[in-house]
Tab-separated table of C-alpha atoms in Angstrom:
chain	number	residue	atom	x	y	z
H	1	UNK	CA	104.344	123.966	93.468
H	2	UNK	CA	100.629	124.315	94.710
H	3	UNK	CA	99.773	123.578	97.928
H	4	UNK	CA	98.228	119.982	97.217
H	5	UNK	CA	95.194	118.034	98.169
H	6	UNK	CA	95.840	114.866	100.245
H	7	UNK	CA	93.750	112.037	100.840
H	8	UNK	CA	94.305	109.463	103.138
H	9	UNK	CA	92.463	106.152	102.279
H	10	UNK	CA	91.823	103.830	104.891
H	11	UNK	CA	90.694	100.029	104.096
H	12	UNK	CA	88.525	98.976	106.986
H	13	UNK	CA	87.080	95.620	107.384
H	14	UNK	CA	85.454	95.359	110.977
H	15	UNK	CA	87.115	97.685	112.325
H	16	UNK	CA	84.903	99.316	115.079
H	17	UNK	CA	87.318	99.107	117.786
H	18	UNK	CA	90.189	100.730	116.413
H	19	UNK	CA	88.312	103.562	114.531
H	20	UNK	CA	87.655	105.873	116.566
H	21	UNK	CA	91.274	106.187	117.412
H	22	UNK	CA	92.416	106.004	113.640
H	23	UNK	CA	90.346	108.963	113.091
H	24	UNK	CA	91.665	111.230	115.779
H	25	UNK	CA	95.226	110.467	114.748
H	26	UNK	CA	94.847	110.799	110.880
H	27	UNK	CA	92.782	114.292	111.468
H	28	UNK	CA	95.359	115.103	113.639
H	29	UNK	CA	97.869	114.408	111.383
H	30	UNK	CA	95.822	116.249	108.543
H	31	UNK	CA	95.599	119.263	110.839
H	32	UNK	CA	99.345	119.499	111.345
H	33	UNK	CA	99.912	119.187	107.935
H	34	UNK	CA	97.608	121.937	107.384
H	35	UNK	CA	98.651	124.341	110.081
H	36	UNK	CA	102.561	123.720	108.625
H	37	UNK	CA	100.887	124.858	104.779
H	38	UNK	CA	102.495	121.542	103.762
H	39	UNK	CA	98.751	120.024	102.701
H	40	UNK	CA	95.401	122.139	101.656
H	41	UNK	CA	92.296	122.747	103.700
H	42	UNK	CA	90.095	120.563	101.932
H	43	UNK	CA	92.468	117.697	102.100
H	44	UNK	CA	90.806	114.176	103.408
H	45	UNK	CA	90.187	110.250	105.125
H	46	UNK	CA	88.140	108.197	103.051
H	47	UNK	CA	87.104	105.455	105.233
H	48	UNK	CA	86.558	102.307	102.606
H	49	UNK	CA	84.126	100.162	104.226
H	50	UNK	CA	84.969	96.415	102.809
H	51	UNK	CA	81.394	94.754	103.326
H	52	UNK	CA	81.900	94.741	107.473
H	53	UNK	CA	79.596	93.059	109.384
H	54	UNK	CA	79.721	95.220	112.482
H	55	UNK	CA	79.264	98.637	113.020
H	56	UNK	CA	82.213	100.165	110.701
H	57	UNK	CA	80.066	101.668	108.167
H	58	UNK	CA	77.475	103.467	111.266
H	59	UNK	CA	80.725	105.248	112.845
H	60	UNK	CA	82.144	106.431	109.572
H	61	UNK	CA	78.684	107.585	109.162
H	62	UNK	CA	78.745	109.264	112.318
H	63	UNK	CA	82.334	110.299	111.882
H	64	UNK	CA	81.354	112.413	108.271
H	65	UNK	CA	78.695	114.334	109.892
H	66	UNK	CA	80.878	116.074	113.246
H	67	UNK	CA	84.665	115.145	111.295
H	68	UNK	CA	85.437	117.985	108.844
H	69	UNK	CA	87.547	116.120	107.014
H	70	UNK	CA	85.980	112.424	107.627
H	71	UNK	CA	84.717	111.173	103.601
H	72	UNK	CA	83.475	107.063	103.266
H	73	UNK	CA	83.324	104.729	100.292
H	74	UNK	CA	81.129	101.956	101.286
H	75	UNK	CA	81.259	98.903	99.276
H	76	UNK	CA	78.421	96.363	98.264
H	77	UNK	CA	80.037	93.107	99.824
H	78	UNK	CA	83.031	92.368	101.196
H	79	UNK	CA	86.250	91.870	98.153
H	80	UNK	CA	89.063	91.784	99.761
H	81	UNK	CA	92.124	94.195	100.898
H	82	UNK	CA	93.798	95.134	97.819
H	83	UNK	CA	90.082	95.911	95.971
H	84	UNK	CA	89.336	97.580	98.732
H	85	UNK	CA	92.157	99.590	98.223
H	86	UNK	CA	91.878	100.327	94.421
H	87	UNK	CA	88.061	101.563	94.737
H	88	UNK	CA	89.552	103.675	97.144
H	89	UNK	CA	91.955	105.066	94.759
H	90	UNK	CA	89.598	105.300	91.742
H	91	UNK	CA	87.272	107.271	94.290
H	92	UNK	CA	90.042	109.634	94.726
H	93	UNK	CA	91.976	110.004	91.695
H	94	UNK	CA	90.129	113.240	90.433
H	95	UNK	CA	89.305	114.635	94.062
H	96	UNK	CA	93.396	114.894	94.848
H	97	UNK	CA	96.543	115.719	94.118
H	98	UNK	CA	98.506	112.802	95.986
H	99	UNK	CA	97.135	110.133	98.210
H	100	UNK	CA	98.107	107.959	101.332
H	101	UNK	CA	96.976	104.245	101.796
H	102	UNK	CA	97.521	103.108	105.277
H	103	UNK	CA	95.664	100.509	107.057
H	104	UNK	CA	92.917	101.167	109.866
H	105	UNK	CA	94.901	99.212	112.524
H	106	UNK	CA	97.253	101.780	113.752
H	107	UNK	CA	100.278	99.390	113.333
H	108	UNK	CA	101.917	101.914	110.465
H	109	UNK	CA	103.339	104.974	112.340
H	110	UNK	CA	100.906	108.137	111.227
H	111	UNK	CA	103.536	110.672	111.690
H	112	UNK	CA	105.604	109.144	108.654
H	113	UNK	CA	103.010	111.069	106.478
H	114	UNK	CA	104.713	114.390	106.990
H	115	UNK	CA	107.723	113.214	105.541
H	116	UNK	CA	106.495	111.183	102.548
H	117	UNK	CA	104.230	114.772	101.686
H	118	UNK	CA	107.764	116.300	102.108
H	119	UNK	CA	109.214	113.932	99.841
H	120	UNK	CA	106.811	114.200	97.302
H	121	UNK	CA	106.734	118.069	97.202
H	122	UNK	CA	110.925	117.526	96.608
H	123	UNK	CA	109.770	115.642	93.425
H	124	UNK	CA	109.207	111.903	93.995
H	125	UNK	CA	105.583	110.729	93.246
H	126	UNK	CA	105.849	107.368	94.870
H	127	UNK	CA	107.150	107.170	98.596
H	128	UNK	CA	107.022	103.835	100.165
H	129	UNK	CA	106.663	103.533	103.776
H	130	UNK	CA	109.009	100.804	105.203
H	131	UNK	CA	109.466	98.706	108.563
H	132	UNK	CA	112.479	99.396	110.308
H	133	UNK	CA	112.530	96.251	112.098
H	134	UNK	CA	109.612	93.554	113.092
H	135	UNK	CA	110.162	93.947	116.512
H	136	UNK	CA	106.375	93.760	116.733
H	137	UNK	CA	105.601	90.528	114.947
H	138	UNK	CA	106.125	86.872	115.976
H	139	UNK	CA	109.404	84.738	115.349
H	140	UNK	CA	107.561	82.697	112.529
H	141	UNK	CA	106.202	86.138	110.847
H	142	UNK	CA	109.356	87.499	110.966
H	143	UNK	CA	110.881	84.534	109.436
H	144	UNK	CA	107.834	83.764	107.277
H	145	UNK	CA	108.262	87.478	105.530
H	146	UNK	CA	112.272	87.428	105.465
H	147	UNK	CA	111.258	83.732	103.012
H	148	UNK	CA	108.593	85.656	100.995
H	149	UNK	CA	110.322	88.925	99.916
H	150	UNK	CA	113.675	86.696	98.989
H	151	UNK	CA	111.718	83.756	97.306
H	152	UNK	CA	109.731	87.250	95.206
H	153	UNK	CA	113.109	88.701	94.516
H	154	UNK	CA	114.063	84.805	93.233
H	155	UNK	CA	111.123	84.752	91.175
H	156	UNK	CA	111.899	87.933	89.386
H	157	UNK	CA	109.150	90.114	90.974
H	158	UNK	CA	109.333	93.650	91.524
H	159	UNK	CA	109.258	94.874	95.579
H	160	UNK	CA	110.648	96.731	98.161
H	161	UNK	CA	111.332	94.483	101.362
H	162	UNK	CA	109.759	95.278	104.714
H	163	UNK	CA	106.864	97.500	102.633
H	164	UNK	CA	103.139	96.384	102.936
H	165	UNK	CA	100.792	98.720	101.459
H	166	UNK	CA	101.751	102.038	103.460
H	167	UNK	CA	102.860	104.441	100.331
H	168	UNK	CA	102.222	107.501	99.090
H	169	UNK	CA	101.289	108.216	95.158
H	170	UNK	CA	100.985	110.895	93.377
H	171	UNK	CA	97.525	111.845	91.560
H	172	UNK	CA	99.503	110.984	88.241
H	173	UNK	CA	101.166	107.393	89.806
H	174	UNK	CA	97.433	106.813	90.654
H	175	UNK	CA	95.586	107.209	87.530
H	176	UNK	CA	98.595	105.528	85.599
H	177	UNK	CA	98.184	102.477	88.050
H	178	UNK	CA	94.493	102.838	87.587
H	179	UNK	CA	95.314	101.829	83.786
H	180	UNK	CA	96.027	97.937	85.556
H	181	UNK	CA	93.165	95.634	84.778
H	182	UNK	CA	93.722	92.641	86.373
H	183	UNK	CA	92.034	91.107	88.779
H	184	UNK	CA	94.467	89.041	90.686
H	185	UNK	CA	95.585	92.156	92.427
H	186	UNK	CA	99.182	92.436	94.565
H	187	UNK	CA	99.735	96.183	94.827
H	188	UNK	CA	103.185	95.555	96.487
H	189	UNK	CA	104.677	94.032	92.777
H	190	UNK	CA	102.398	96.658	90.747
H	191	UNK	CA	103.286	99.782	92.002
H	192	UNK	CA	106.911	99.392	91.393
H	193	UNK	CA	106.469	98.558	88.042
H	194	UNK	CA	104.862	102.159	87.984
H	195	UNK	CA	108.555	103.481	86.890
H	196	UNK	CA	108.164	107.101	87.731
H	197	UNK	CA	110.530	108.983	90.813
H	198	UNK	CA	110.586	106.645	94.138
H	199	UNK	CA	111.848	107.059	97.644
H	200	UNK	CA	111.835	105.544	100.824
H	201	UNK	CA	110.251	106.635	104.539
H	202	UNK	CA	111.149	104.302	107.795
H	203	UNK	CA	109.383	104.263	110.517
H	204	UNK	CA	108.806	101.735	113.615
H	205	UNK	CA	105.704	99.336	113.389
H	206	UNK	CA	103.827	98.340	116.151
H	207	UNK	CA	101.422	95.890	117.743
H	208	UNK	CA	97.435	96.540	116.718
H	209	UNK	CA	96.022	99.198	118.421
H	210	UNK	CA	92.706	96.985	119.270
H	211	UNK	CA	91.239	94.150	117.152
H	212	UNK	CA	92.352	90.907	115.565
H	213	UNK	CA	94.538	90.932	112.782
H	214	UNK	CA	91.901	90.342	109.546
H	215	UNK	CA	95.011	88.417	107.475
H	216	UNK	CA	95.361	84.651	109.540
H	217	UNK	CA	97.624	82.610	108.111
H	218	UNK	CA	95.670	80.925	105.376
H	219	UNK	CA	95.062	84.272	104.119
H	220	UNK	CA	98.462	84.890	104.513
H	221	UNK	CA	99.802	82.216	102.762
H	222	UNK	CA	97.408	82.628	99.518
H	223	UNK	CA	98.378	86.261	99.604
H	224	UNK	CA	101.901	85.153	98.522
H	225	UNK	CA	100.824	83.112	96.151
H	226	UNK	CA	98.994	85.555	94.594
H	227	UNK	CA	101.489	87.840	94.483
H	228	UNK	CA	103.989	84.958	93.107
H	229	UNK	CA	101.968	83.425	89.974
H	230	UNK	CA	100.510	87.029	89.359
H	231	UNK	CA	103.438	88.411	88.750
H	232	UNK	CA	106.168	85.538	87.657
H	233	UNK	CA	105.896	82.405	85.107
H	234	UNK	CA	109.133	80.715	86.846
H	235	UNK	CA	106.910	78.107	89.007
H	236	UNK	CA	106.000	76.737	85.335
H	237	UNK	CA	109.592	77.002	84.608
H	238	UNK	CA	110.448	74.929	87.290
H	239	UNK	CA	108.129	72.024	86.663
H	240	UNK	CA	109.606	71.739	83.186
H	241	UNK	CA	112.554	71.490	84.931
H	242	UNK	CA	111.335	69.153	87.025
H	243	UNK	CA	110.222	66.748	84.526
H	244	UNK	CA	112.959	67.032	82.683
H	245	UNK	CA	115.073	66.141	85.740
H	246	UNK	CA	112.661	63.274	86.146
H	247	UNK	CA	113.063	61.911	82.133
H	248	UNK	CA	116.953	62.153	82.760
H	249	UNK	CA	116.685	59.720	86.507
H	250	UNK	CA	114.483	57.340	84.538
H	251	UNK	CA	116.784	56.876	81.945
H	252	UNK	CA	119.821	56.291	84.491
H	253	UNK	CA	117.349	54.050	86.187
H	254	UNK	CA	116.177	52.105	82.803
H	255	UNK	CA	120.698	51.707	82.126
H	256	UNK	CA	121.059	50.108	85.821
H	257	UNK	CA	117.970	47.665	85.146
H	258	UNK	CA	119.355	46.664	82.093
H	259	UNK	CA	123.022	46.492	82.584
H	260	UNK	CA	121.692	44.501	86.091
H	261	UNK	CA	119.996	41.647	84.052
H	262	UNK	CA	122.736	41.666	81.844
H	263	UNK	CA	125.172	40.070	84.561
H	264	UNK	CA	122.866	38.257	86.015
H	265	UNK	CA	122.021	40.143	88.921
H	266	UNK	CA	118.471	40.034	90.768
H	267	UNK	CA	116.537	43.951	90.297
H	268	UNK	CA	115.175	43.728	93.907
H	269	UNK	CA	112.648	46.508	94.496
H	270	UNK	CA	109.178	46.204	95.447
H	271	UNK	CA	110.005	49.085	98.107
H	272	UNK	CA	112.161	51.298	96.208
H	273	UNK	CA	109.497	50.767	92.969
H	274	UNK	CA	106.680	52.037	94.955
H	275	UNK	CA	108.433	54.914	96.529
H	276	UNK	CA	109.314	56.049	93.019
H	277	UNK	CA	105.418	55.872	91.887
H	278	UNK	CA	104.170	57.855	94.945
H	279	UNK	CA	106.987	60.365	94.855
H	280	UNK	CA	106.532	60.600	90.745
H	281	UNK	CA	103.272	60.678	91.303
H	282	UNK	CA	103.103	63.470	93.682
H	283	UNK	CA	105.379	65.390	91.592
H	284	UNK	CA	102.636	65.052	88.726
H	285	UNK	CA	100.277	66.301	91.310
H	286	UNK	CA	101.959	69.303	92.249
H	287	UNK	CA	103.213	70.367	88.575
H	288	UNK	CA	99.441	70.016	87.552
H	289	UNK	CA	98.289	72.010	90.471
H	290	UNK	CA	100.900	74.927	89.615
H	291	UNK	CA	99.799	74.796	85.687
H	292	UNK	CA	96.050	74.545	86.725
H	293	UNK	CA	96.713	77.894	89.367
H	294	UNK	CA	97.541	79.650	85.983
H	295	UNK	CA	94.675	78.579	84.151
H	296	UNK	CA	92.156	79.678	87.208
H	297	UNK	CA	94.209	83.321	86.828
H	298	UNK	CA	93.310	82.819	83.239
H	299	UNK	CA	89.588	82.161	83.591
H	300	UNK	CA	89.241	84.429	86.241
H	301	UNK	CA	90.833	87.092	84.291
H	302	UNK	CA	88.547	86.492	81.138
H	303	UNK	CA	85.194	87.215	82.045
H	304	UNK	CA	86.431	90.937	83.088
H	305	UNK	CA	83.796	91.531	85.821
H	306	UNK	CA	83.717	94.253	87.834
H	307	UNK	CA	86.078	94.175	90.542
H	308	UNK	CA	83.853	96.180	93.698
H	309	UNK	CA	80.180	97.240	93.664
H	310	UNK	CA	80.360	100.739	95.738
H	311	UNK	CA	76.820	101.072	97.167
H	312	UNK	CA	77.140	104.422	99.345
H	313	UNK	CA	79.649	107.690	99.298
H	314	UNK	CA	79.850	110.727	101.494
H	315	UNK	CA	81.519	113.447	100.472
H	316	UNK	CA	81.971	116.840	101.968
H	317	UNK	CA	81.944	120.168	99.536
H	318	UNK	CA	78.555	118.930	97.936
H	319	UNK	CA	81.197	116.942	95.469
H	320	UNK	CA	79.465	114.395	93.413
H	321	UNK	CA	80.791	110.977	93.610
H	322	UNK	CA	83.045	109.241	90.251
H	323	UNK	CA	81.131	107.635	87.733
């Protein structure tokens, strides 16, 4: 096997105080590689700016012009992590041979690159980098993500526990997952749907190296969603369930009423009849609101716009950007 080309993209949403850091550790990671002949000498960071409104996109600039290997993708407007991610794949596909996504805040251990390149030169072409432990995080993120991955594993949906978006691909793994369309993106469920040769890399994650943490709980919380009702029909499944469960308790209900006037008994139940119409009712609520998520998906997924705008790219080797 050749000596490949690695890229390393970076999603970075204002992410001026950690960057100059992330970019002496990755080139010092790509210069290790180098010097070791595991990686080529024109391999690469692409810094994918996601619309930030500091000064992200002025220190990659600054960054390309005295950083050999420093390359930026700088998108029109801010779309969110996992776009940020694919235009950074599409921008690499053809200018690689196998890539690395790791985020800009230092909390994925760098040096767990050298051993995914070494796994992928033994053959695999997707090497997922996973938490050890979440030493690191809080008692409700720990226990938050322990309820996620096991209610996705519930729900059918492809993933490998403990793994955010810290992988390696091959250049084939990439333009195959390049070949998804949708827009409701959750790379974690996609990729392993992929198929092709998979292993595993642990490493230790850590606090942020500076900065806030760009994913607060809201953000959080409609990531999982996402990645739930983009990948799995079972919430629908479970409000038929639901009302059929519902249709059966009226029934029993409609049998005690009856068989209660029958001997003569008095059907008390002002209370009890209006906690059945607000909990009914609320039921209603929520199975509409689960049917109606799918139908957004739906419209959202229908008018096929474009899913970034990329308004700037520096390259090095006078290479012309993708089409």
């Amino acid at each position: 096997m050749k000596t490949p080309r690695l890229a390393i993209v970076v999603p970075c949403y204002n992410e001026e105080e950690v960057l100059q850091e992330t970019t002496r550790q990755l080139s010092e990671v790509l210069e290790n590689l180098v010097e070791g002949g595991l990686i080529s000498t024109d391999s690469y960071i692409l810094f994918v700016n996601d619309g930030s409104t500091d000064n992200t996109w002025m220190m990659i600039h600054q960054y390309h012009e005295s950083n050999k290997y420093v390359c930026g993708l700088n998108l029109a407007g801010n779309v969110g992590h996992q776009n940020a991610l694919m235009a950074g794949m599409d921008a690499v596909a053809d200018k690689c041979d196998v890539a690395v996504t790791i985020d800009a805040d230092l909390q994925d251990d760098v040096d767990a690159i050298r051993e995914m390149v070494v796994k992928y030169m033994g053959g695999c072409d997707i090497v997922y980098g996973v938490r050890r432990e979440r030493a690191s995080d809080t008692w409700f993120k720990r226990t938050s993500a322990l309820a996620f991955y096991s209610l996705l594993k519930s729900m059918g949906v492809k993933s490998v526990y403990n793994h955010a978006d810290y992988r390696l691909m091959s250049k084939r793994a990439i333009l195959f997952l390049l070949r998804y369309r949708e827009r409701n993106l959750f790379l974690r469920g996609m990729v392993p749907t992929i198929g092709y040769k998979t292993d595993c890399v642990y490493y230790n994650r850590t606090e942020r190296f500076a900065g806030n943490s760009k994913y607060p709980l809201k953000k959080m919380l409609n990531f999982a969603f996402d990645g739930i009702t983009s990948f799995s029909v079972k919430p629908v499944h479970m409000v038929l369930l639901l009302g059929g469960l519902f249709l059966c308790l009226s029934f029993c209900i409609f049998v005690w009423v009856v068989y209660s006037i029958c001997i003569g008994r008095v059907v008390p139940g002002w209370a009890s009849l209006m906690l059945s119409i607000w909990f009914c009712s609320g039921c209603v609520l929520i199975a509409l609101g689960v049917v109606g998520e799918y139908i957004g998906k739906i419209y959202i997924e229908v008018k096929d716009r474009p899913r970034y705008n990329i308004e700037e790219i520096l390259l090095h080797n006078n290479e012309s950007p993708k089409a």
